[in-house]
Amino acid sequence: LWCSNIGLSILMATINLLPDADISNDWTLSTGSDVFALLDDNATLIGVDAFRITATAATKECTLTFQDFSEDFSSIDSVQAVIRAGNNGRGRSFKIQSTIFDNTSSLYVENSALQTASTTYKTITYTNRTTSDGSSAWTNSNINNLRMKIELSMHSGGTTSCTYCYFIITYTEPVATDNSLFFGCNF
């Protein structure tokens, strides 16, 4: 009997958590009364997007809760905020600040780079956070209590729109613990 275990690969996976409820808002809604319902699907062109939030002045903000994380995992490796926003006013620019909260305190605050005018939305990807507070590993409880505040922190004019936001959760799937995986076995 000869067996050689040539190594197990670690299975990294990702899932996107979408907004599922409003906490607060002072942006203008294109339709309806719920911000989360406008920011849970993706659009490309600003001018034809019927499901978005808009602002014409800096300091407008909204705060949202997100879906629960229900995947099997052996570790949660990172959390990353993503917002799709744009301003199609000629010569206009803006910045969007993202704040990651748990249900009690601010964890990370980050301003986007300066975004310039375009007829299409721009995907703003914030820093990939590998810890929940700078030193502690993410837990399922942290993830299930995530909130995001979206603030228009700089606005040169026109109308800035947001159409989509989510968290990318990267996690390690559990590795099989039984002896059923053998590579290179010669019986």
PDB file of C-alpha atoms in Angstrom, residues 48-127:
ATOM      1  CA  VAL A  48     -31.766  55.942 -18.015  1.00  0.00           C
ATOM      2  CA  ASP A  49     -31.533  54.436 -14.516  1.00  0.00           C
ATOM      3  CA  ALA A  50     -34.988  54.522 -12.899  1.00  0.00           C
ATOM      4  CA  PHE A  51     -33.790  52.966  -9.627  1.00  0.00           C
ATOM      5  CA  ARG A  52     -31.238  55.194  -7.904  1.00  0.00           C
ATOM      6  CA  ILE A  53     -30.682  57.776  -5.210  1.00  0.00           C
ATOM      7  CA  THR A  54     -29.477  61.279  -6.095  1.00  0.00           C
ATOM      8  CA  ALA A  55     -27.981  64.353  -4.455  1.00  0.00           C
ATOM      9  CA  THR A  56     -27.144  67.853  -5.648  1.00  0.00           C
ATOM     10  CA  ALA A  57     -25.076  68.928  -2.637  1.00  0.00           C
ATOM     11  CA  ALA A  58     -22.314  67.457  -0.482  1.00  0.00           C
ATOM     12  CA  THR A  59     -22.980  65.901   2.943  1.00  0.00           C
ATOM     13  CA  LYS A  60     -26.028  63.887   1.840  1.00  0.00           C
ATOM     14  CA  GLU A  61     -25.894  60.457   3.455  1.00  0.00           C
ATOM     15  CA  CYS A  62     -27.794  57.235   3.992  1.00  0.00           C
ATOM     16  CA  THR A  63     -27.154  54.220   6.222  1.00  0.00           C
ATOM     17  CA  LEU A  64     -28.227  50.674   5.356  1.00  0.00           C
ATOM     18  CA  THR A  65     -28.249  47.187   6.882  1.00  0.00           C
ATOM     19  CA  PHE A  66     -27.228  44.134   4.837  1.00  0.00           C
ATOM     20  CA  GLN A  67     -28.236  40.518   4.323  1.00  0.00           C
ATOM     21  CA  ASP A  68     -27.008  37.944   6.820  1.00  0.00           C
ATOM     22  CA  PHE A  69     -23.996  35.805   5.990  1.00  0.00           C
ATOM     23  CA  SER A  70     -25.136  32.186   6.061  1.00  0.00           C
ATOM     24  CA  GLU A  71     -22.305  30.301   4.319  1.00  0.00           C
ATOM     25  CA  ASP A  72     -20.300  27.512   5.971  1.00  0.00           C
ATOM     26  CA  PHE A  73     -16.790  28.792   6.649  1.00  0.00           C
ATOM     27  CA  SER A  74     -13.626  28.021   8.555  1.00  0.00           C
ATOM     28  CA  SER A  75     -12.530  31.669   8.475  1.00  0.00           C
ATOM     29  CA  ILE A  76     -13.792  34.988   7.179  1.00  0.00           C
ATOM     30  CA  ASP A  77     -10.826  36.453   5.356  1.00  0.00           C
ATOM     31  CA  SER A  78     -11.977  39.941   4.354  1.00  0.00           C
ATOM     32  CA  VAL A  79     -14.794  42.435   3.937  1.00  0.00           C
ATOM     33  CA  GLN A  80     -14.847  45.036   1.180  1.00  0.00           C
ATOM     34  CA  ALA A  81     -17.380  47.804   0.520  1.00  0.00           C
ATOM     35  CA  VAL A  82     -18.351  48.548  -3.095  1.00  0.00           C
ATOM     36  CA  ILE A  83     -20.501  51.446  -4.359  1.00  0.00           C
ATOM     37  CA  ARG A  84     -21.509  52.273  -7.961  1.00  0.00           C
ATOM     38  CA  ALA A  85     -22.033  55.996  -8.401  1.00  0.00           C
ATOM     39  CA  GLY A  86     -21.759  58.654 -11.064  1.00  0.00           C
ATOM     40  CA  ASN A  87     -22.364  62.231 -12.138  1.00  0.00           C
ATOM     41  CA  ASN A  88     -22.970  62.877 -15.830  1.00  0.00           C
ATOM     42  CA  GLY A  89     -22.761  66.667 -15.558  1.00  0.00           C
ATOM     43  CA  ARG A  90     -20.082  67.992 -17.888  1.00  0.00           C
ATOM     44  CA  GLY A  91     -16.888  68.851 -16.018  1.00  0.00           C
ATOM     45  CA  ARG A  92     -18.325  67.720 -12.667  1.00  0.00           C
ATOM     46  CA  SER A  93     -16.628  65.600 -10.017  1.00  0.00           C
ATOM     47  CA  PHE A  94     -17.483  63.989  -6.695  1.00  0.00           C
ATOM     48  CA  LYS A  95     -16.238  61.805  -3.843  1.00  0.00           C
ATOM     49  CA  ILE A  96     -18.214  59.167  -1.966  1.00  0.00           C
ATOM     50  CA  GLN A  97     -17.272  58.305   1.602  1.00  0.00           C
ATOM     51  CA  SER A  98     -18.057  54.803   2.839  1.00  0.00           C
ATOM     52  CA  THR A  99     -18.291  54.029   6.530  1.00  0.00           C
ATOM     53  CA  ILE A 100     -18.441  50.397   7.662  1.00  0.00           C
ATOM     54  CA  PHE A 101     -20.310  49.963  10.961  1.00  0.00           C
ATOM     55  CA  ASP A 102     -21.291  47.083  13.112  1.00  0.00           C
ATOM     56  CA  ASN A 103     -24.515  47.591  15.035  1.00  0.00           C
ATOM     57  CA  THR A 104     -22.838  49.822  17.632  1.00  0.00           C
ATOM     58  CA  SER A 105     -19.722  51.550  16.316  1.00  0.00           C
ATOM     59  CA  SER A 106     -17.837  52.776  13.268  1.00  0.00           C
ATOM     60  CA  LEU A 107     -15.198  50.284  12.109  1.00  0.00           C
ATOM     61  CA  TYR A 108     -13.709  51.911   8.988  1.00  0.00           C
ATOM     62  CA  VAL A 109     -14.197  55.261   7.227  1.00  0.00           C
ATOM     63  CA  GLU A 110     -12.781  55.739   3.744  1.00  0.00           C
ATOM     64  CA  ASN A 111     -13.186  58.439   1.100  1.00  0.00           C
ATOM     65  CA  SER A 112     -13.120  57.505  -2.564  1.00  0.00           C
ATOM     66  CA  ALA A 113     -10.669  58.976  -5.006  1.00  0.00           C
ATOM     67  CA  LEU A 114     -11.964  61.937  -6.989  1.00  0.00           C
ATOM     68  CA  GLN A 115     -14.498  60.673  -9.544  1.00  0.00           C
ATOM     69  CA  THR A 116     -15.027  62.638 -12.766  1.00  0.00           C
ATOM     70  CA  ALA A 117     -18.091  63.052 -14.975  1.00  0.00           C
ATOM     71  CA  SER A 118     -19.210  60.171 -17.151  1.00  0.00           C
ATOM     72  CA  THR A 119     -22.418  58.893 -18.719  1.00  0.00           C
ATOM     73  CA  THR A 120     -21.846  55.525 -17.020  1.00  0.00           C
ATOM     74  CA  TYR A 121     -21.619  54.644 -13.353  1.00  0.00           C
ATOM     75  CA  LYS A 122     -18.192  54.075 -11.834  1.00  0.00           C
ATOM     76  CA  THR A 123     -17.473  51.171  -9.528  1.00  0.00           C
ATOM     77  CA  ILE A 124     -15.810  52.457  -6.370  1.00  0.00           C
ATOM     78  CA  THR A 125     -14.053  49.633  -4.559  1.00  0.00           C
ATOM     79  CA  TYR A 126     -12.846  50.445  -1.067  1.00  0.00           C
ATOM     80  CA  THR A 127      -9.984  48.841   0.895  1.00  0.00           C
TER      81      THR A 127
END
